[in-house]
Tab-separated table of N, CA and C in Angstrom:
chain	number	residue	atom	x	y	z
I	125	MET	N	-24.420	4.786	-30.912
I	125	MET	CA	-24.672	4.650	-29.481
I	125	MET	C	-23.784	3.556	-28.904
I	126	ASN	N	-23.328	3.758	-27.679
I	126	ASN	CA	-22.536	2.707	-27.041
I	126	ASN	C	-23.442	1.828	-26.175
I	127	LYS	N	-22.850	0.834	-25.563
I	127	LYS	CA	-23.621	-0.124	-24.762
I	127	LYS	C	-24.415	0.552	-23.645
I	128	LEU	N	-23.840	1.593	-23.062
I	128	LEU	CA	-24.487	2.202	-21.904
I	128	LEU	C	-25.657	3.093	-22.279
I	129	THR	N	-25.655	3.648	-23.489
I	129	THR	CA	-26.746	4.543	-23.858
I	129	THR	C	-27.764	3.875	-24.760
I	130	LYS	N	-27.428	2.702	-25.291
I	130	LYS	CA	-28.338	2.013	-26.198
I	130	LYS	C	-29.479	1.362	-25.420
I	131	GLY	N	-30.669	1.721	-25.749
I	131	GLY	CA	-31.830	1.081	-25.135
I	131	GLY	C	-31.988	1.478	-23.674
I	132	THR	N	-32.884	0.793	-23.013
I	132	THR	CA	-33.132	1.067	-21.596
I	132	THR	C	-33.023	-0.222	-20.796
I	133	GLY	N	-32.042	-1.040	-21.126
I	133	GLY	CA	-31.862	-2.327	-20.452
I	133	GLY	C	-31.586	-2.184	-18.976
I	134	THR	N	-31.820	-3.266	-18.232
I	134	THR	CA	-31.633	-3.269	-16.788
I	134	THR	C	-30.172	-3.073	-16.400
I	135	MET	N	-29.257	-3.690	-17.153
I	135	MET	CA	-27.846	-3.548	-16.819
I	135	MET	C	-27.434	-2.084	-16.921
I	136	ASP	N	-27.919	-1.382	-17.920
I	136	ASP	CA	-27.580	0.020	-18.077
I	136	ASP	C	-28.116	0.834	-16.912
I	137	ALA	N	-29.328	0.569	-16.500
I	137	ALA	CA	-29.938	1.296	-15.379
I	137	ALA	C	-29.176	1.004	-14.091
I	138	LYS	N	-28.761	-0.245	-13.888
I	138	LYS	CA	-28.006	-0.607	-12.690
I	138	LYS	C	-26.669	0.128	-12.670
I	139	TYR	N	-25.998	0.144	-13.802
I	139	TYR	CA	-24.706	0.824	-13.898
I	139	TYR	C	-24.871	2.319	-13.640
I	140	MET	N	-25.833	2.938	-14.289
I	140	MET	CA	-26.043	4.374	-14.136
I	140	MET	C	-26.416	4.727	-12.696
I	141	ASN	N	-27.143	3.851	-12.019
I	141	ASN	CA	-27.474	4.059	-10.617
I	141	ASN	C	-26.191	4.087	-9.774
I	142	LEU	N	-25.278	3.159	-10.046
I	142	LEU	CA	-24.016	3.121	-9.308
I	142	LEU	C	-23.204	4.390	-9.568
I	143	VAL	N	-23.102	4.775	-10.835
I	143	VAL	CA	-22.322	5.957	-11.205
I	143	VAL	C	-22.922	7.220	-10.583
I	144	THR	N	-24.236	7.285	-10.517
I	144	THR	CA	-24.896	8.436	-9.912
I	144	THR	C	-24.573	8.506	-8.417
I	145	ARG	N	-24.571	7.356	-7.756
I	145	ARG	CA	-24.317	7.313	-6.318
I	145	ARG	C	-22.844	7.523	-5.977
I	146	CYS	N	-21.961	6.979	-6.810
I	146	CYS	CA	-20.519	7.091	-6.560
I	146	CYS	C	-19.815	7.163	-7.915
I	147	PRO	N	-19.603	8.373	-8.430
I	147	PRO	CA	-19.011	8.541	-9.763
I	147	PRO	C	-17.624	7.929	-9.888
I	148	LEU	N	-17.299	7.484	-11.089
I	148	LEU	CA	-15.982	6.919	-11.363
I	148	LEU	C	-15.027	8.046	-11.744
I	149	LEU	N	-14.636	8.800	-10.736
I	149	LEU	CA	-13.709	9.913	-10.888
I	149	LEU	C	-12.558	9.720	-9.909
I	150	PRO	N	-11.412	10.339	-10.164
I	150	PRO	CA	-10.313	10.198	-9.202
I	150	PRO	C	-10.752	10.602	-7.792
I	151	ILE	N	-10.337	9.808	-6.812
I	151	ILE	CA	-10.674	10.061	-5.414
I	151	ILE	C	-9.669	11.086	-4.884
I	152	THR	N	-10.177	12.153	-4.278
I	152	THR	CA	-9.291	13.242	-3.860
I	152	THR	C	-9.317	13.543	-2.366
I	153	ASN	N	-10.211	12.877	-1.612
I	153	ASN	CA	-10.264	13.154	-0.175
I	153	ASN	C	-10.827	11.951	0.584
I	154	LYS	N	-10.774	12.038	1.904
I	154	LYS	CA	-11.215	10.931	2.760
I	154	LYS	C	-12.696	10.612	2.583
I	155	LYS	N	-13.509	11.637	2.421
I	155	LYS	CA	-14.954	11.428	2.276
I	155	LYS	C	-15.245	10.600	1.017
I	156	GLU	N	-14.617	10.962	-0.093
I	156	GLU	CA	-14.798	10.203	-1.342
I	156	GLU	C	-14.240	8.789	-1.189
I	157	HIS	N	-13.121	8.673	-0.485
I	157	HIS	CA	-12.493	7.371	-0.261
I	157	HIS	C	-13.427	6.464	0.533
I	158	GLU	N	-14.007	6.985	1.593
I	158	GLU	CA	-14.943	6.202	2.411
I	158	GLU	C	-16.170	5.786	1.600
I	159	ALA	N	-16.709	6.719	0.812
I	159	ALA	CA	-17.893	6.413	-0.009
I	159	ALA	C	-17.576	5.307	-1.013
I	160	ALA	N	-16.396	5.368	-1.605
I	160	ALA	CA	-16.000	4.351	-2.586
I	160	ALA	C	-15.848	2.987	-1.912
I	161	LYS	N	-15.235	2.963	-0.728
I	161	LYS	CA	-15.078	1.692	-0.012
I	161	LYS	C	-16.433	1.124	0.392
I	162	GLU	N	-17.343	1.993	0.813
I	162	GLU	CA	-18.692	1.533	1.176
I	162	GLU	C	-19.394	0.925	-0.041
I	163	MET	N	-19.195	1.529	-1.199
I	163	MET	CA	-19.810	1.000	-2.425
I	163	MET	C	-19.241	-0.388	-2.743
I	164	ILE	N	-17.956	-0.571	-2.581
I	164	ILE	CA	-17.343	-1.883	-2.834
I	164	ILE	C	-17.905	-2.914	-1.866
I	165	VAL	N	-18.062	-2.547	-0.609
I	165	VAL	CA	-18.644	-3.468	0.384
I	165	VAL	C	-20.056	-3.851	-0.047
I	166	GLU	N	-20.817	-2.855	-0.468
I	166	GLU	CA	-22.182	-3.131	-0.919
I	166	GLU	C	-22.183	-4.097	-2.106
I	167	LEU	N	-21.291	-3.876	-3.052
I	167	LEU	CA	-21.222	-4.750	-4.229
I	167	LEU	C	-20.807	-6.171	-3.844
I	168	THR	N	-19.883	-6.296	-2.914
I	168	THR	CA	-19.434	-7.639	-2.520
I	168	THR	C	-20.523	-8.395	-1.770
I	169	LYS	N	-21.421	-7.676	-1.133
I	169	LYS	CA	-22.534	-8.335	-0.439
I	169	LYS	C	-23.527	-8.958	-1.417
I	170	ARG	N	-23.506	-8.494	-2.647
I	170	ARG	CA	-24.396	-9.049	-3.675
I	170	ARG	C	-23.763	-10.258	-4.352
I	171	ASP	N	-22.826	-10.867	-3.722
I	171	ASP	CA	-22.047	-11.992	-4.239
I	171	ASP	C	-22.807	-12.835	-5.261
I	172	GLY	N	-22.290	-12.871	-6.468
I	172	GLY	CA	-22.864	-13.707	-7.516
I	172	GLY	C	-24.096	-13.133	-8.184
I	173	LYS	N	-24.539	-11.972	-7.748
I	173	LYS	CA	-25.754	-11.387	-8.305
I	173	LYS	C	-25.466	-10.061	-8.997
I	174	LEU	N	-24.279	-9.921	-9.552
I	174	LEU	CA	-23.900	-8.682	-10.223
I	174	LEU	C	-23.949	-8.857	-11.735
I	175	SER	N	-24.401	-7.819	-12.412
I	175	SER	CA	-24.403	-7.834	-13.879
I	175	SER	C	-22.976	-7.575	-14.371
I	176	THR	N	-22.749	-7.769	-15.637
I	176	THR	CA	-21.437	-7.531	-16.238
I	176	THR	C	-21.008	-6.083	-16.042
I	177	THR	N	-21.929	-5.150	-16.227
I	177	THR	CA	-21.569	-3.740	-16.065
I	177	THR	C	-21.298	-3.391	-14.602
I	178	GLU	N	-21.994	-4.019	-13.673
I	178	GLU	CA	-21.734	-3.779	-12.253
I	178	GLU	C	-20.356	-4.317	-11.863
I	179	ILE	N	-19.997	-5.450	-12.418
I	179	ILE	CA	-18.666	-6.014	-12.154
I	179	ILE	C	-17.598	-5.070	-12.706
I	180	GLY	N	-17.801	-4.584	-13.925
I	180	GLY	CA	-16.860	-3.635	-14.525
I	180	GLY	C	-16.741	-2.366	-13.699
I	181	TYR	N	-17.863	-1.857	-13.244
I	181	TYR	CA	-17.887	-0.672	-12.388
I	181	TYR	C	-17.047	-0.928	-11.130
I	182	GLY	N	-17.276	-2.073	-10.505
I	182	GLY	CA	-16.546	-2.416	-9.284
I	182	GLY	C	-15.048	-2.494	-9.519
I	183	LYS	N	-14.636	-3.073	-10.641
I	183	LYS	CA	-13.207	-3.184	-10.955
I	183	LYS	C	-12.568	-1.808	-11.098
I	184	VAL	N	-13.251	-0.913	-11.802
I	184	VAL	CA	-12.717	0.440	-11.980
I	184	VAL	C	-12.680	1.178	-10.641
I	185	LEU	N	-13.710	1.014	-9.836
I	185	LEU	CA	-13.751	1.674	-8.536
I	185	LEU	C	-12.615	1.185	-7.642
I	186	VAL	N	-12.335	-0.101	-7.673
I	186	VAL	CA	-11.215	-0.647	-6.897
I	186	VAL	C	-9.899	-0.012	-7.357
I	187	GLN	N	-9.727	0.158	-8.659
I	187	GLN	CA	-8.508	0.797	-9.182
I	187	GLN	C	-8.391	2.243	-8.685
I	188	LEU	N	-9.494	2.954	-8.654
I	188	LEU	CA	-9.482	4.332	-8.155
I	188	LEU	C	-9.121	4.378	-6.671
I	189	ILE	N	-9.661	3.431	-5.912
I	189	ILE	CA	-9.341	3.339	-4.481
I	189	ILE	C	-7.856	3.047	-4.298
I	190	GLN	N	-7.338	2.088	-5.053
I	190	GLN	CA	-5.924	1.717	-4.941
I	190	GLN	C	-5.011	2.890	-5.300
I	191	THR	N	-5.368	3.626	-6.335
I	191	THR	CA	-4.563	4.779	-6.735
I	191	THR	C	-4.520	5.813	-5.614
I	192	TYR	N	-5.667	6.091	-5.028
I	192	TYR	CA	-5.732	7.060	-3.924
I	192	TYR	C	-4.901	6.567	-2.735
I	193	GLU	N	-5.029	5.290	-2.384
I	193	GLU	CA	-4.304	4.749	-1.237
I	193	GLU	C	-2.793	4.710	-1.488
I	194	ARG	N	-2.383	4.405	-2.720
I	194	ARG	CA	-0.955	4.427	-3.048
I	194	ARG	C	-0.397	5.834	-2.857
I	195	GLN	N	-1.162	6.826	-3.270
I	195	GLN	CA	-0.734	8.212	-3.103
I	195	GLN	C	-0.605	8.555	-1.620
I	196	LEU	N	-1.571	8.118	-0.815
I	196	LEU	CA	-1.514	8.374	0.626
I	196	LEU	C	-0.282	7.733	1.247
I	197	VAL	N	-0.049	6.482	0.904
I	197	VAL	CA	1.095	5.760	1.452
I	197	VAL	C	2.386	6.407	0.991
I	198	GLY	N	2.446	6.782	-0.275
I	198	GLY	CA	3.642	7.436	-0.804
I	198	GLY	C	3.934	8.723	-0.059
I	199	ASP	N	2.905	9.525	0.188
I	199	ASP	CA	3.088	10.772	0.917
I	199	ASP	C	3.510	10.510	2.359
I	200	TYR	N	2.911	9.500	2.963
I	200	TYR	CA	3.197	9.187	4.358
I	200	TYR	C	4.642	8.737	4.546
I	201	PHE	N	5.122	7.922	3.617
I	201	PHE	CA	6.458	7.351	3.754
I	201	PHE	C	7.532	8.122	3.007
I	202	GLU	N	7.186	9.285	2.487
I	202	GLU	CA	8.132	10.049	1.684
I	202	GLU	C	9.447	10.297	2.412
I	203	ASP	N	9.382	10.598	3.691
I	203	ASP	CA	10.589	10.918	4.447
I	203	ASP	C	11.089	9.757	5.306
I	204	VAL	N	10.574	8.564	5.079
I	204	VAL	CA	11.002	7.399	5.853
I	204	VAL	C	12.148	6.723	5.117
I	205	SER	N	13.190	6.428	5.850
I	205	SER	CA	14.338	5.758	5.242
I	205	SER	C	14.368	4.292	5.660
I	206	GLY	N	15.230	3.525	5.019
I	206	GLY	CA	15.362	2.101	5.333
I	206	GLY	C	15.779	1.866	6.768
I	207	ASP	N	16.665	2.718	7.266
I	207	ASP	CA	17.092	2.552	8.658
I	207	ASP	C	15.944	2.875	9.617
I	208	ASP	N	15.100	3.857	9.258
I	208	ASP	CA	13.915	4.147	10.079
I	208	ASP	C	12.979	2.931	10.110
I	209	ALA	N	12.791	2.327	8.947
I	209	ALA	CA	11.899	1.170	8.849
I	209	ALA	C	12.424	0.012	9.696
I	210	LEU	N	13.720	-0.253	9.605
I	210	LEU	CA	14.289	-1.357	10.381
I	210	LEU	C	14.225	-1.048	11.876
I	211	GLU	N	14.518	0.174	12.245
I	211	GLU	CA	14.434	0.570	13.660
I	211	GLU	C	13.018	0.326	14.194
I	212	TYR	N	12.032	0.705	13.405
I	212	TYR	CA	10.638	0.492	13.785
I	212	TYR	C	10.340	-1.002	13.963
I	213	LEU	N	10.772	-1.805	12.991
I	213	LEU	CA	10.513	-3.250	13.049
I	213	LEU	C	11.207	-3.891	14.256
I	214	LEU	N	12.413	-3.453	14.541
I	214	LEU	CA	13.123	-3.990	15.713
I	214	LEU	C	12.351	-3.674	16.994
I	215	ASN	N	11.870	-2.453	17.098
I	215	ASN	CA	11.097	-2.065	18.289
I	215	ASN	C	9.785	-2.838	18.375
I	216	GLU	N	9.077	-2.937	17.252
I	216	GLU	CA	7.789	-3.639	17.239
I	216	GLU	C	7.937	-5.116	17.615
I	217	HIS	N	9.029	-5.713	17.190
I	217	HIS	CA	9.250	-7.143	17.451
I	217	HIS	C	10.116	-7.374	18.696
I	218	GLN	N	10.408	-6.289	19.392
I	218	GLN	CA	11.247	-6.356	20.588
I	218	GLN	C	12.496	-7.186	20.312
I	219	MET	N	13.162	-6.829	19.237
I	219	MET	CA	14.336	-7.574	18.788
I	219	MET	C	15.595	-6.735	18.980
I	220	LYS	N	16.649	-7.388	19.415
I	220	LYS	CA	17.935	-6.707	19.591
I	220	LYS	C	18.678	-6.668	18.253
I	221	GLN	N	19.568	-5.713	18.136
I	221	GLN	CA	20.355	-5.574	16.908
I	221	GLN	C	21.151	-6.844	16.604
I	222	THR	N	21.646	-7.507	17.645
I	222	THR	CA	22.428	-8.722	17.415
I	222	THR	C	21.571	-9.805	16.751
I	223	GLU	N	20.294	-9.908	17.156
I	223	GLU	CA	19.390	-10.885	16.537
I	223	GLU	C	19.139	-10.536	15.074
I	224	ALA	N	18.907	-9.255	14.807
I	224	ALA	CA	18.650	-8.812	13.440
I	224	ALA	C	19.875	-9.022	12.566
I	225	ALA	N	21.054	-8.748	13.114
I	225	ALA	CA	22.300	-8.946	12.362
I	225	ALA	C	22.469	-10.421	12.003
I	226	GLU	N	22.136	-11.285	12.945
I	226	GLU	CA	22.232	-12.725	12.704
I	226	GLU	C	21.270	-13.146	11.593
I	227	ILE	N	20.043	-12.652	11.650
I	227	ILE	CA	19.054	-12.965	10.615
I	227	ILE	C	19.539	-12.464	9.263
I	228	ALA	N	20.109	-11.248	9.246
I	228	ALA	CA	20.573	-10.638	7.996
I	228	ALA	C	21.853	-11.280	7.482
I	229	GLY	N	22.572	-11.992	8.361
I	229	GLY	CA	23.832	-12.609	7.954
I	229	GLY	C	24.961	-11.599	7.848
I	230	ILE	N	24.901	-10.565	8.692
I	230	ILE	CA	25.942	-9.537	8.694
I	230	ILE	C	26.406	-9.310	10.129
I	231	SER	N	27.491	-8.573	10.277
I	231	SER	CA	27.993	-8.289	11.626
I	231	SER	C	27.102	-7.257	12.307
I	232	LYS	N	27.151	-7.250	13.627
I	232	LYS	CA	26.383	-6.261	14.389
I	232	LYS	C	26.860	-4.861	14.023
I	233	GLN	N	28.165	-4.700	13.773
I	233	GLN	CA	28.714	-3.392	13.408
I	233	GLN	C	28.130	-2.904	12.081
I	234	ASN	N	28.028	-3.812	11.098
I	234	ASN	CA	27.444	-3.423	9.802
I	234	ASN	C	25.972	-3.027	9.962
I	235	LEU	N	25.242	-3.759	10.794
I	235	LEU	CA	23.842	-3.415	11.038
I	235	LEU	C	23.755	-2.060	11.740
I	236	ASN	N	24.612	-1.852	12.732
I	236	ASN	CA	24.648	-0.586	13.452
I	236	ASN	C	24.973	0.566	12.491
I	237	ASP	N	25.926	0.350	11.587
I	237	ASP	CA	26.277	1.378	10.597
I	237	ASP	C	25.083	1.702	9.703
I	238	PHE	N	24.305	0.686	9.341
I	238	PHE	CA	23.106	0.912	8.525
I	238	PHE	C	22.096	1.743	9.306
I	239	LEU	N	21.888	1.375	10.567
I	239	LEU	CA	20.909	2.084	11.384
I	239	LEU	C	21.308	3.539	11.630
I	240	LYS	N	22.597	3.823	11.545
I	240	LYS	CA	23.069	5.207	11.716
I	240	LYS	C	23.202	5.921	10.375
I	241	GLY	N	22.798	5.246	9.290
I	241	GLY	CA	22.834	5.884	7.979
I	241	GLY	C	24.214	5.966	7.355
I	242	ARG	N	25.133	5.146	7.835
I	242	ARG	CA	26.513	5.194	7.337
I	242	ARG	C	26.769	4.290	6.141
I	243	ARG	N	25.961	3.253	5.991
I	243	ARG	CA	26.176	2.318	4.880
I	243	ARG	C	24.886	1.598	4.554
I	244	PRO	N	24.735	1.185	3.295
I	244	PRO	CA	23.542	0.425	2.910
I	244	PRO	C	23.695	-1.043	3.306
I	245	LEU	N	22.581	-1.741	3.310
I	245	LEU	CA	22.611	-3.189	3.520
I	245	LEU	C	22.852	-3.872	2.181
I	246	THR	N	23.481	-5.027	2.225
I	246	THR	CA	23.655	-5.792	0.990
I	246	THR	C	22.301	-6.312	0.520
I	247	LYS	N	22.224	-6.677	-0.723
I	247	LYS	CA	20.986	-7.220	-1.287
I	247	LYS	C	20.550	-8.458	-0.514
I	248	GLU	N	21.507	-9.314	-0.178
I	248	GLU	CA	21.208	-10.545	0.559
I	248	GLU	C	20.672	-10.226	1.959
I	249	ALA	N	21.279	-9.264	2.625
I	249	ALA	CA	20.830	-8.890	3.978
I	249	ALA	C	19.412	-8.323	3.923
I	250	ARG	N	19.152	-7.482	2.926
I	250	ARG	CA	17.799	-6.928	2.775
I	250	ARG	C	16.789	-8.052	2.540
I	251	ALA	N	17.148	-9.009	1.711
I	251	ALA	CA	16.243	-10.124	1.393
I	251	ALA	C	15.957	-10.965	2.634
I	252	ARG	N	16.978	-11.243	3.430
I	252	ARG	CA	16.789	-12.055	4.643
I	252	ARG	C	15.901	-11.331	5.662
I	253	LEU	N	16.188	-10.046	5.858
I	253	LEU	CA	15.371	-9.272	6.798
I	253	LEU	C	13.927	-9.163	6.309
I	254	ALA	N	13.779	-8.936	5.020
I	254	ALA	CA	12.428	-8.810	4.442
I	254	ALA	C	11.647	-10.105	4.626
I	255	ALA	N	12.302	-11.236	4.393
I	255	ALA	CA	11.626	-12.527	4.570
I	255	ALA	C	11.225	-12.719	6.036
I	256	HIS	N	12.118	-12.351	6.930
I	256	HIS	CA	11.819	-12.520	8.359
I	256	HIS	C	10.643	-11.650	8.793
I	257	PHE	N	10.662	-10.367	8.380
I	257	PHE	CA	9.619	-9.435	8.804
I	257	PHE	C	8.402	-9.430	7.874
I	258	LYS	N	8.484	-10.220	6.808
I	258	LYS	CA	7.386	-10.324	5.840
I	258	LYS	C	7.049	-8.955	5.228
I	259	VAL	N	8.100	-8.286	4.732
I	259	VAL	CA	7.948	-7.014	4.033
I	259	VAL	C	8.719	-7.085	2.721
I	260	ASN	N	8.530	-6.099	1.880
I	260	ASN	CA	9.248	-6.021	0.615
I	260	ASN	C	10.692	-5.597	0.892
I	261	PRO	N	11.685	-6.258	0.285
I	261	PRO	CA	13.091	-5.892	0.517
I	261	PRO	C	13.398	-4.429	0.196
I	262	GLU	N	12.611	-3.834	-0.690
I	262	GLU	CA	12.845	-2.434	-1.057
I	262	GLU	C	12.682	-1.498	0.136
I	263	VAL	N	11.969	-1.939	1.157
I	263	VAL	CA	11.789	-1.124	2.358
I	263	VAL	C	13.153	-0.726	2.918
I	264	PHE	N	14.115	-1.626	2.833
I	264	PHE	CA	15.425	-1.382	3.421
I	264	PHE	C	16.391	-0.692	2.455
I	265	GLU	N	15.943	-0.399	1.248
I	265	GLU	CA	16.785	0.307	0.284
I	265	GLU	C	16.665	1.812	0.446
I	266	LEU	N	15.595	2.254	1.057
I	266	LEU	CA	15.367	3.675	1.202
I	266	LEU	C	16.402	4.245	2.160
I	267	VAL	N	17.279	5.055	1.649
I	267	VAL	CA	18.358	5.573	2.455
I	267	VAL	C	18.328	7.094	2.433
I	268	LYS	N	18.408	7.714	3.596
I	268	LYS	CA	18.500	9.163	3.677
I	268	LYS	C	19.797	9.604	3.014
I	269	GLU	N	19.741	10.756	2.394
I	269	GLU	CA	20.976	11.280	1.809
I	269	GLU	C	21.910	11.635	2.953
I	270	LEU	N	23.166	11.220	2.822
I	270	LEU	CA	24.136	11.513	3.866
I	270	LEU	C	24.614	12.952	3.671
I	271	THR	N	24.639	13.676	4.744
I	271	THR	CA	25.129	15.049	4.667
I	271	THR	C	26.571	15.083	5.143
I	272	SER	N	27.359	15.873	4.502
I	272	SER	CA	28.765	15.945	4.906
I	272	SER	C	28.897	16.849	6.124
I	273	ALA	N	29.757	16.448	7.017
I	273	ALA	CA	29.930	17.179	8.273
I	273	ALA	C	30.826	18.390	8.079
């Protein structure tokens, strides 16, 4: 017998109650995602009053939530390129290309070429922009495949 089936201890009953209410299975839709998040909120409200098995349950549930959300984000951004991301950030921050070029340490022409998908940004330029906008530099590495005219 394993820890969960041995005896009728309180920790086992608490764990089984959680699993019955929200099974530890891959999350496949919004309804399951919402239920899992609600369970995490409920567990966090019990601050300091969780058994070892409840803590373990919560950790696994968080991993399942993260996996589902990573998949959602991956699907959402599948067709987003680095130039799209920078264009969005410039608009959101009401920033002109000349300001962004200055932050990146490149010429306005090089920034313009990047925004038109003609050339990638240097590693240093990506790092400077990422630091300024507080995003991962990899955001600016995503480049649409150039099609030949």
